[in-house]
XYZ file of C-alpha atoms in Angstrom:
73
model
C 42.443 8.449 -16.755
C 41.381 7.902 -12.772
C 40.137 10.780 -12.176
C 36.977 9.289 -15.072
C 36.799 6.004 -14.315
C 36.221 7.022 -10.343
C 33.562 9.363 -12.013
C 32.532 6.886 -14.402
C 31.795 4.297 -11.199
C 30.428 6.642 -7.955
C 27.904 7.100 -11.701
C 26.860 3.262 -12.047
C 26.796 2.068 -8.157
C 24.702 5.649 -8.280
C 22.686 4.721 -10.537
C 22.022 0.414 -9.284
C 21.155 1.879 -5.889
C 18.369 4.759 -7.148
C 17.161 1.418 -9.193
C 17.796 -0.976 -6.154
C 15.474 1.973 -4.021
C 12.356 2.114 -6.656
C 12.345 -2.072 -6.533
C 12.052 -1.677 -2.929
C 9.544 0.954 -2.965
C 6.947 -1.530 -5.152
C 7.870 -4.082 -3.451
C 6.197 -2.471 -0.355
C 3.195 -0.873 -2.649
C 1.755 -4.023 -3.089
C 2.944 -5.513 0.268
C -0.608 -3.512 1.374
C -3.357 -5.356 -0.761
C -6.174 -6.603 0.890
C -9.535 -7.605 1.643
C -12.117 -6.667 4.655
C -15.363 -8.202 4.093
C -17.714 -9.999 6.788
C -21.085 -8.687 8.355
C -21.411 -5.393 10.269
C -24.602 -6.742 13.042
C -25.872 -3.980 15.734
C -26.098 -5.164 18.902
C -28.410 -2.826 20.058
C -30.892 -4.218 17.465
C -30.578 -8.166 18.369
C -27.932 -7.968 15.701
C -30.149 -7.210 12.418
C -27.616 -6.032 9.741
C -26.530 -2.561 10.253
C -26.604 -0.909 6.602
C -24.395 1.787 4.925
C -21.518 1.366 8.066
C -18.571 2.692 7.465
C -15.596 -0.188 8.258
C -12.429 1.999 8.801
C -8.957 0.221 10.159
C -7.015 1.800 12.756
C -4.040 3.071 12.189
C -5.043 4.416 7.713
C -6.529 5.525 4.909
C -7.960 2.269 3.862
C -13.089 2.503 4.469
C -15.552 0.181 2.578
C -18.840 1.119 3.434
C -21.897 -1.552 3.331
C -24.861 -1.027 1.275
C -28.056 -1.077 2.375
C -28.132 -5.295 1.344
C -24.678 -5.003 3.830
C -22.281 -6.238 0.918
C -19.011 -4.102 1.018
C -18.793 -2.076 -2.767
């Protein structure tokens, strides 16, 4: 009887730890949201807007591209 109880408690604890880990993973993905906005200017062309420029956040794969009106998509 005692061994059965220990196994049952172990199984419950294991499930609770698994659920906590899943919740923590979910929280970190929500924390990664953000926006990139602004105007990209060309220094060589007297600060003229620079269409079709790619902007990449350093150290990530997050990026945006400007259109012909220099709006980000």
